[in-house]
Coordinates of C-alpha atoms in Angstrom, one line a residue:
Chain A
X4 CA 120.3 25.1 2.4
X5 CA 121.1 28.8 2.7
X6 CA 119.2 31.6 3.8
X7 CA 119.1 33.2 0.2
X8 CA 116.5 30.0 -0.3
X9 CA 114.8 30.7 2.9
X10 CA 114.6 34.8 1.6
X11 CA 113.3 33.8 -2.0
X12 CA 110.7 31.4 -0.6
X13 CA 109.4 33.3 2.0
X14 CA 109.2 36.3 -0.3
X15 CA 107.1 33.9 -2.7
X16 CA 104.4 32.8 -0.3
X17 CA 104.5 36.3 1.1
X18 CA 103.9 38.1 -2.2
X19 CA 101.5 35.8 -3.2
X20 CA 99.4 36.4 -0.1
X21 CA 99.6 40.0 -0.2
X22 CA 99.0 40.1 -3.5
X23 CA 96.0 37.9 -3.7
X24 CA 94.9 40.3 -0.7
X25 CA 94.7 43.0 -2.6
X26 CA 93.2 42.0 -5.3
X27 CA 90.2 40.9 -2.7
X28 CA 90.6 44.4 -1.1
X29 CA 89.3 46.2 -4.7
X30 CA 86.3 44.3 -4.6
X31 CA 85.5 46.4 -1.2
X32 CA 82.2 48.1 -1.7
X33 CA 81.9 46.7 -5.0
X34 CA 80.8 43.1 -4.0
X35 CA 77.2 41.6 -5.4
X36 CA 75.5 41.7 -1.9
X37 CA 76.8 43.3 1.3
X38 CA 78.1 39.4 3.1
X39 CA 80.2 38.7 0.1
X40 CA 81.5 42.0 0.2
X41 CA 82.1 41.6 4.0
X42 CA 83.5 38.3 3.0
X43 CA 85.5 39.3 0.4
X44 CA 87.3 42.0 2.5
X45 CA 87.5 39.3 5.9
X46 CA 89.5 37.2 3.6
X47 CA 91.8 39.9 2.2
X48 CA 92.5 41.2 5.7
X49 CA 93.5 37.7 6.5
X50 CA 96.2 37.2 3.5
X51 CA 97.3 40.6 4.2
X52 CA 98.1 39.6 7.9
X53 CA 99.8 36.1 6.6
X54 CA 101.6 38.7 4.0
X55 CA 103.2 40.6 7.1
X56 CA 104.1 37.2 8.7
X57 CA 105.8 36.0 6.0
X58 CA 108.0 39.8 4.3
X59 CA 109.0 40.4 8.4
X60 CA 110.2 36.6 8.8
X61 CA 112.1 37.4 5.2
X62 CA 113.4 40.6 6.1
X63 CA 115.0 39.3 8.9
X64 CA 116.6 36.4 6.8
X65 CA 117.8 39.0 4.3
X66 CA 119.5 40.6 7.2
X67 CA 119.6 44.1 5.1
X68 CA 117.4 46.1 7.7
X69 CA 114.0 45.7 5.5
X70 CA 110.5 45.2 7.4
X71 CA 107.6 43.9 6.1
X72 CA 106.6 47.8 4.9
X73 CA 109.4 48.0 3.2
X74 CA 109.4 44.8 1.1
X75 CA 105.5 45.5 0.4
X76 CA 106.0 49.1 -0.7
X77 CA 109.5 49.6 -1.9
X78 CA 110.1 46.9 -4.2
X79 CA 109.0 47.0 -8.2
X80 CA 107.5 44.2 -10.1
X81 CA 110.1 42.5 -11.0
X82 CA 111.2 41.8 -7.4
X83 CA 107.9 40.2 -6.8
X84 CA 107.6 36.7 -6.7
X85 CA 104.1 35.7 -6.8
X86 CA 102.0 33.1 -8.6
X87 CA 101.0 34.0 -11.8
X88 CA 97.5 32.9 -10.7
X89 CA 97.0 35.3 -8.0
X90 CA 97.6 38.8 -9.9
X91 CA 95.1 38.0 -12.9
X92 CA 92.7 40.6 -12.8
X93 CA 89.5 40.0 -10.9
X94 CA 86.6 39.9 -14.0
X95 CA 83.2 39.1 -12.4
X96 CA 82.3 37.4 -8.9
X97 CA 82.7 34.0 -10.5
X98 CA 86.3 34.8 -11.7
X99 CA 87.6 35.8 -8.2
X100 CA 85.6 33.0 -7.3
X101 CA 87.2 30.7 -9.1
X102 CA 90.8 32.4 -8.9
X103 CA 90.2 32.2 -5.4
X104 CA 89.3 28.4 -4.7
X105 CA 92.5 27.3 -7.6
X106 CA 94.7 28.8 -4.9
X107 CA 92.8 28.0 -1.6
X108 CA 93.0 24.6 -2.1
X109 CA 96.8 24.8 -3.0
X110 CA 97.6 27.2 0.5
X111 CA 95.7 24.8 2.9
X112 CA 97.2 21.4 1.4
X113 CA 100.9 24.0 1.4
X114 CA 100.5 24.9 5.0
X115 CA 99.3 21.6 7.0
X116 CA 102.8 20.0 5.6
X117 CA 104.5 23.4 6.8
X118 CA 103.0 22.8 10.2
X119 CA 106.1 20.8 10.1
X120 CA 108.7 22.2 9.0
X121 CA 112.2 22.0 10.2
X122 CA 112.0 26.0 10.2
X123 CA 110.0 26.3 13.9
X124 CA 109.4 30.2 13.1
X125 CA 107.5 29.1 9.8
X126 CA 106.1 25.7 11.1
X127 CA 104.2 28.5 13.4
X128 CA 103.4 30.9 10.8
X129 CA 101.6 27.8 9.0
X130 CA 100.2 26.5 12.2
X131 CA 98.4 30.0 12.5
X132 CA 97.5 30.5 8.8
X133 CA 96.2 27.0 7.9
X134 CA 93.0 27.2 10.4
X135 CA 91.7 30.6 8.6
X136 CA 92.7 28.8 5.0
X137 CA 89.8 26.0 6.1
X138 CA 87.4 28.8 5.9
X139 CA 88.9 30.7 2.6
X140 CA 88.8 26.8 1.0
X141 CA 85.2 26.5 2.7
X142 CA 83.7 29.4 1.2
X143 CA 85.1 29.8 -2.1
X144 CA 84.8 25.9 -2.8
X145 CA 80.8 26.1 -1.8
X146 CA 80.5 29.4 -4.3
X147 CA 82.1 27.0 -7.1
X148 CA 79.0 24.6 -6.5
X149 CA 76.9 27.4 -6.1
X150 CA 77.5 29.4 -9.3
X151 CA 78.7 26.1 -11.6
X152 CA 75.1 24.4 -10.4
X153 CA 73.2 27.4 -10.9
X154 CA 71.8 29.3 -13.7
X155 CA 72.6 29.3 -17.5
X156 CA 74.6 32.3 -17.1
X157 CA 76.4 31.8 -13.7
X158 CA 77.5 28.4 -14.9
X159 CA 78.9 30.0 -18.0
X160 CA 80.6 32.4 -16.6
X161 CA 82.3 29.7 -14.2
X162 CA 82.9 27.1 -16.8
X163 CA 84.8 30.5 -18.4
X164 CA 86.6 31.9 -15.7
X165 CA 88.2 28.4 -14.9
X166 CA 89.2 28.4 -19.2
X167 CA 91.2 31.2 -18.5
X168 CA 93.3 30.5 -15.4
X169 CA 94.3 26.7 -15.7
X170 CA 97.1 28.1 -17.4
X171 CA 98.3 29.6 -14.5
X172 CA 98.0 26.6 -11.4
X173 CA 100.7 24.5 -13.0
X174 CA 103.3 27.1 -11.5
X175 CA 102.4 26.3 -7.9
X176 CA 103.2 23.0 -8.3
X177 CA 106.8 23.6 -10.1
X178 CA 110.2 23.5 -8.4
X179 CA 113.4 25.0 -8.8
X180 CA 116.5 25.6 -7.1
X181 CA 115.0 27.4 -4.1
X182 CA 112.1 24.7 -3.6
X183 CA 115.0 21.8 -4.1
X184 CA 117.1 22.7 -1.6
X185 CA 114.3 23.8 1.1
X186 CA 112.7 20.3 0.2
X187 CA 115.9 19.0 0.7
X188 CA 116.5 19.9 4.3
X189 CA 113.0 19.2 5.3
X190 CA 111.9 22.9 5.2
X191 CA 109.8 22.6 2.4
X192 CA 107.1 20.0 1.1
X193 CA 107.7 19.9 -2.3
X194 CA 105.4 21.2 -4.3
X195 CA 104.9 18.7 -6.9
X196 CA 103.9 16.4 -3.9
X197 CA 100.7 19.0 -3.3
X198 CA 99.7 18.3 -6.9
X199 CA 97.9 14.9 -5.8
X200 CA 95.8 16.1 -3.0
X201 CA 95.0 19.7 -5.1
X202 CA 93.8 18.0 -8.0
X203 CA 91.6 15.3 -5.7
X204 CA 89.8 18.1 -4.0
X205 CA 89.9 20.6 -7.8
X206 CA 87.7 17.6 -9.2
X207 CA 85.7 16.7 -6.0
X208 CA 84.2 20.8 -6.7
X209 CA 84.0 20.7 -9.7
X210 CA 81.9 17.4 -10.0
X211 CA 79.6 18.9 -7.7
X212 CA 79.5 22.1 -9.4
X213 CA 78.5 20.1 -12.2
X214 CA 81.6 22.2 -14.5
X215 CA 83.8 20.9 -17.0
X216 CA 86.1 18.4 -16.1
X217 CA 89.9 19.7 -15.4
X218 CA 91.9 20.1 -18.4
X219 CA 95.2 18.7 -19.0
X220 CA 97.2 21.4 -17.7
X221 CA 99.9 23.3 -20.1
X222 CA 101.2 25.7 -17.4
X223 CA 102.6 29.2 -18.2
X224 CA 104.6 30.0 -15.3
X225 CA 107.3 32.7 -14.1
X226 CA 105.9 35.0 -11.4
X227 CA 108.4 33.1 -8.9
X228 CA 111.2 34.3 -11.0
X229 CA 109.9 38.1 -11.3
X230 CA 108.1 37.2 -14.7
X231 CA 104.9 39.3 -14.4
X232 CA 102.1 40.1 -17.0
X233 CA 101.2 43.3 -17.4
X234 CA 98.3 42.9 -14.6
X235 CA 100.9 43.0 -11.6
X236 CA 102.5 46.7 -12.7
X237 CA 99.0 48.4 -12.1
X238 CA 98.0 46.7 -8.8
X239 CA 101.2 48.3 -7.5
X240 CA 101.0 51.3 -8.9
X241 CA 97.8 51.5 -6.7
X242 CA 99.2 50.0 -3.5
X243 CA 102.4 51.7 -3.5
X244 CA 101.0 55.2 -4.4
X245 CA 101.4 56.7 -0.9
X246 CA 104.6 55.0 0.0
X247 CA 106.8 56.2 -2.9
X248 CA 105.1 59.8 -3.4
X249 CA 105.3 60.3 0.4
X250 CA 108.5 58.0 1.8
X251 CA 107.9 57.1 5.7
X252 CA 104.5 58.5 5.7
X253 CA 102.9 57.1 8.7
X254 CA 99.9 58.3 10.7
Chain B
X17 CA 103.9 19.1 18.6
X18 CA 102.2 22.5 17.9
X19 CA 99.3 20.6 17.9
X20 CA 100.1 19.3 21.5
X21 CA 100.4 22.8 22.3
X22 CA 97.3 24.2 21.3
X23 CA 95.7 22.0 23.4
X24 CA 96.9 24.3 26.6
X25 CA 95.3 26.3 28.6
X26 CA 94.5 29.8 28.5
X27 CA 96.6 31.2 31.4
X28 CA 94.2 33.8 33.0
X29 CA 96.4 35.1 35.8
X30 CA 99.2 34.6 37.2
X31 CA 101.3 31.2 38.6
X32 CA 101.8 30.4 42.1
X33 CA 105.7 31.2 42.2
X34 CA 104.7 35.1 40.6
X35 CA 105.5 37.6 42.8
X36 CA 103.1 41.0 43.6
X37 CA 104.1 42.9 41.0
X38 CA 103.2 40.1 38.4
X39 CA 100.5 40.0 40.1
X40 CA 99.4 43.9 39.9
X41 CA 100.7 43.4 36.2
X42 CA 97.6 40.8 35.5
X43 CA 95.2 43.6 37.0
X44 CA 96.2 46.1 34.7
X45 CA 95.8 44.0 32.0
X46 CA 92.1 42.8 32.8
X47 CA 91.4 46.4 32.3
X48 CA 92.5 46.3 28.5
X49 CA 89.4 45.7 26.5
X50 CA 89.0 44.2 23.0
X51 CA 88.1 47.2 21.1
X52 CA 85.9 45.2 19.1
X53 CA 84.3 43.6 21.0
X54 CA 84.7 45.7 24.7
X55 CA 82.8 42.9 27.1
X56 CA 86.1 40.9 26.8
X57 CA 89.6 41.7 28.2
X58 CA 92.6 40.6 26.5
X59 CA 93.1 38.3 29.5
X60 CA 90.2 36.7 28.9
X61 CA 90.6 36.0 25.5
X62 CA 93.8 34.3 26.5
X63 CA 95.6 36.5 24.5
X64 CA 98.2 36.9 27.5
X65 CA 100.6 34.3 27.5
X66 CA 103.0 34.9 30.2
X67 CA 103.7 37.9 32.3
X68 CA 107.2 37.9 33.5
X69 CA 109.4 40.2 35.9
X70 CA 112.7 40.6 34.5
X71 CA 116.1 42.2 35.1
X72 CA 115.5 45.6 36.8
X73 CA 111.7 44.6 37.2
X74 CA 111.3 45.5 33.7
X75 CA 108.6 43.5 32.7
X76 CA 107.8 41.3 30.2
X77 CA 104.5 40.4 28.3
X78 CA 103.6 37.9 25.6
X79 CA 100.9 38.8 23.8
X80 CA 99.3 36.2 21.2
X81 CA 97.3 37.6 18.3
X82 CA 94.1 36.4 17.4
X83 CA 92.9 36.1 13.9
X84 CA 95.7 37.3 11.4
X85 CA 93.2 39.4 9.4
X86 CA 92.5 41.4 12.7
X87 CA 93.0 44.9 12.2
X88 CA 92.6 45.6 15.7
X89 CA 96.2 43.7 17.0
X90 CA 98.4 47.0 17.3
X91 CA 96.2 49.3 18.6
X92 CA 95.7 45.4 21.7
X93 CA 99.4 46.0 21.6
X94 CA 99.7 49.9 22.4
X95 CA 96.8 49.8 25.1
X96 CA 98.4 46.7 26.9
X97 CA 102.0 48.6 27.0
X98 CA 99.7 52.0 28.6
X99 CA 97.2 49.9 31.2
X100 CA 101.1 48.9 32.0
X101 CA 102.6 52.2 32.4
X102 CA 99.8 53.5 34.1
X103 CA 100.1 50.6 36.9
X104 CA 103.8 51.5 37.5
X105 CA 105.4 49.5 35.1
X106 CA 106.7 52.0 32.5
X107 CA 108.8 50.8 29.6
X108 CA 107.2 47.0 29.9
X109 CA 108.0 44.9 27.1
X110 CA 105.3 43.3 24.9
X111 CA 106.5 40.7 23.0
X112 CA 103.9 38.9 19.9
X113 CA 104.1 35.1 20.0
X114 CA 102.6 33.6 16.8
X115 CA 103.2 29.9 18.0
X116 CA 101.7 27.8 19.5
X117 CA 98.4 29.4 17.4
X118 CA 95.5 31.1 19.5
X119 CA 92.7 29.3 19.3
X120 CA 88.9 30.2 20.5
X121 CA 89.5 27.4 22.9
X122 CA 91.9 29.6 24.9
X123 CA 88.6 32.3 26.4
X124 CA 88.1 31.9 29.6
X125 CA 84.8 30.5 30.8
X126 CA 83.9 34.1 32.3
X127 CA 84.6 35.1 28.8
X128 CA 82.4 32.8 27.3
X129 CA 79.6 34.2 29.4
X130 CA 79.8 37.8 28.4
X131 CA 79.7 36.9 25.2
X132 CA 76.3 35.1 25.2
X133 CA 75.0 38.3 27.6
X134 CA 75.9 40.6 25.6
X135 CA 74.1 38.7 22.2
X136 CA 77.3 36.7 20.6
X137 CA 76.9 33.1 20.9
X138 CA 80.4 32.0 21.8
X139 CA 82.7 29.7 19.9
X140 CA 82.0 25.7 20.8
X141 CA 84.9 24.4 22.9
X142 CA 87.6 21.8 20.8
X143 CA 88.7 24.2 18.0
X144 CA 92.1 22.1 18.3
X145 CA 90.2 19.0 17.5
X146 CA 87.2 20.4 15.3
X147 CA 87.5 19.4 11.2
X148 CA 86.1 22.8 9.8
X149 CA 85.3 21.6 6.8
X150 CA 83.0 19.5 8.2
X151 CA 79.2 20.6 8.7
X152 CA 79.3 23.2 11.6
X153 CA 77.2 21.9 14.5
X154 CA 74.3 24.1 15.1
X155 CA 75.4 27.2 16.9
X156 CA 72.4 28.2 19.7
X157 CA 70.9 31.4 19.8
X158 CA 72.0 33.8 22.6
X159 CA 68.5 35.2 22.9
X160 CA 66.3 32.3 23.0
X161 CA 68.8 29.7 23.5
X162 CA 66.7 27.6 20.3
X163 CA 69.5 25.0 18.6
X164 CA 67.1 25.3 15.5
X165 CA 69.9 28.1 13.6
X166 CA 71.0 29.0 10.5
X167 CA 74.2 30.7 9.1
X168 CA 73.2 33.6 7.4
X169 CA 77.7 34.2 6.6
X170 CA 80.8 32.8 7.8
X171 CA 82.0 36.0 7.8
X172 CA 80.7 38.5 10.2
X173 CA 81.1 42.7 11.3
X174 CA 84.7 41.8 12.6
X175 CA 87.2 39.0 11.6
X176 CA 86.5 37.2 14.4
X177 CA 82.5 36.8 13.9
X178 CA 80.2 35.2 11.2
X179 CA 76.7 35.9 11.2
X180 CA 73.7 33.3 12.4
X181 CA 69.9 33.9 12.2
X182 CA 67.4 31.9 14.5
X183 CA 64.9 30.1 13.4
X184 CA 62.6 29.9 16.4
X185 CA 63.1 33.8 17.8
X186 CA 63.6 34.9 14.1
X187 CA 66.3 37.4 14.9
X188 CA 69.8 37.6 13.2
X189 CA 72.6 37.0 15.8
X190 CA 76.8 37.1 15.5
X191 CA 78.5 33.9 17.0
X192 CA 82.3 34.3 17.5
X193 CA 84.3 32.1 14.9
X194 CA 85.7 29.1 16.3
X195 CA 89.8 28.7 15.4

């Protein structure tokens, strides 16, 4: 194993939390009543602060004097490495919903095998995040049931917005060099061993949501790599703004 | 073995071998308030892991955050390194421990007690233990004390409270989350 593994994959679950964060954070004062918009924003705050966990633990790997700020603000899209999954744009309640719960139930099944890594600084980062994952996974999984068993139009919309990101969870699941060799020194689960327990609690939901069954994934996939959609270039454009038109801005 | 860990205890003071001025060190730091929610000191949240006297009597503090999401952590941070300065130990070091995890069971029974005065029922001990997935237990009303309780959110004014309404009193009440 190296430590250019260790960078990569931290910088993957790390993006993918901050960006998945974000995304939450735009739905601030904008939610359809004021507890999901409290919710929405608790939720982001807590992926922001497993964001900063994860970039400082990389920066210090990387060894090149960057801290979490900088790895947040100063790097363009293609040095992001998040799931595909988590940058789609956030459509209606039940999209972000949905979104939402696809990933949920990937993080918490991710971090209770992290809790024991051979990596003690991230077995602790897990240890910490995978307690506030039970109540992301909680509360997005019982707005699945309540949307998919609800009205004509809730369930629709549901039944839609889990059409059009399927395409996207098979990427969580896939491995490449940087997964293979973190697996390999027992840093790592990996990921195609999460696949089992994701898709067991994915149809439990679903069942009781009364939705569609789960489709026989054909996964697009590339985020890990720096292969964004279009989506990913406007979210930063937004989060960076102050950061590149004002370096070292603080207050 | 983290697990193991998070079974300890909350450490509210300081050890039998610490000398005075760890001792002065913990009185400063009952004096740091949560800012959100100000009946609670940081030492009885058990956010104070260890206070130690190092070389040159610089001293050293590990502080463990709460909830990640908690916006509230540096500004904890920068009022524990001034209650410090203020009691004579200038250029104290505060240190932030993510592991072993903080968990709700780590507030000290004093703690636990202002909470419930001051109208937020407080977090049911075993957090380590608790499945959260599971049905909650019913959370009891700080006002009335009534069991018969509803959650109104799981998410609450601050990332560390959801939101409850009684069914007996009828008034809405925040119980801190239990992690």
């Amino acid at each position: 194993m190296t430590d250019n593994a260790l960078f990569d994959y931290l910088l993957r679950l790390g993006d993918t939390s901050l960006v998945l964060g974000h995304r939450l954070s735009e739905w601030c004062g904008h939610a359809p009543e004021l507890e999901e918009d409290v919710a929405l924003t608790n939720i982001a705050l807590d992926l922001v602060g497993h964001a900063r966990l994860l970039l400082s633990y990389a920066g210090e790997v990387e060894g090149q004097g960057r801290d979490e700020d900088a790895l947040a603000f100063l790097r363009d899209v293609y040095d992001y490495r998040n799931h595909l999954l988590v940058e789609q744009p956030n459509r209606d309640f039940g999209h972000t919903i949905a979104r939402q719960f696809l990933h949920d139930a990937w993080a918490l099944e991710l971090y209770e095998k992290l809790m024991v890594s051979a990596d003690h600084r991230l077995a602790g980062i897990a240890a910490k995040a995978v307690k506030e994952k039970r109540y992301h996974l909680r509360h997005s999984g019982e707005w699945v049931v309540r949307l998919g068993d609800g009205t004509e139009d809730s369930r629709a919309r549901m039944a839609d917005a889990f059409d059009r990101l399927w395409r996207f969870t098979a990427e969580m699941f896939e491995a490449d060099a940087v997964e293979q060799a973190l697996a390999a020194a027992g840093v790592a689960p990996d990921p195609a061993s999460l696949r089992p327990a994701w898709e067991a609690r994915v149809d439990a939901v679903l069942a009781e949501a009364t939705l569609p069954a789960r489709p026989a994934i054909i996964g697009t996939s590339g985020g890990r790599i720096g292969r964004h959609g279009e989506h990913l270039g406007y979210l930063l454009a937004e989060m960076q703004f102050l950061q590149r038109a004002y370096p070292g801005a603080t207050w | 073995m983290i697990a193991d860990l998070a079974a300890d205890q909350g450490v509210w003071g300081p050890g039998p071998g610490d000398g005075a001025a760890v001792g002065a060190a913990w009185e400063a730091l009952r004096t740091v308030m949560d800012p959100e929610i100000p009946v609670l000191s940081v030492v009885d949240l058990g956010m104070i892991r260890g206070v130690e006297a190092g070389e040159g009597g610089r001293l050293r503090v590990r502080l463990s955050p709460t909830y990640s999401g908690c916006p509230a952590t540096g500004i904890i941070a920068l009022e524990v390194a001034r209650a410090l300065d203020a009691a004579g130990f200038p250029n104290a070091e505060v240190v932030t421990e993510v592991a072993p995890p903080w968990t709700t069971d780590w507030i000290s029974p004093a703690g636990l007690d202002r909470l419930r005065e001051s109208g937020i029922a407080p977090p049911p001990r075993g957090a380590g233990k608790r499945a959260l997935v599971a049905p909650e237990e019913r959370i009891a009303c700080p006002r009335c004390g009534s069991t018969d309780t509803e959650v109104i959110s799981a998410f609450g004014s601050t990332a560390c409270k959801a939101l409850h309404r009684c069914r007996s009193c009828l008034e809405p009440f925040d119980s801190f989350k239990c992690i």
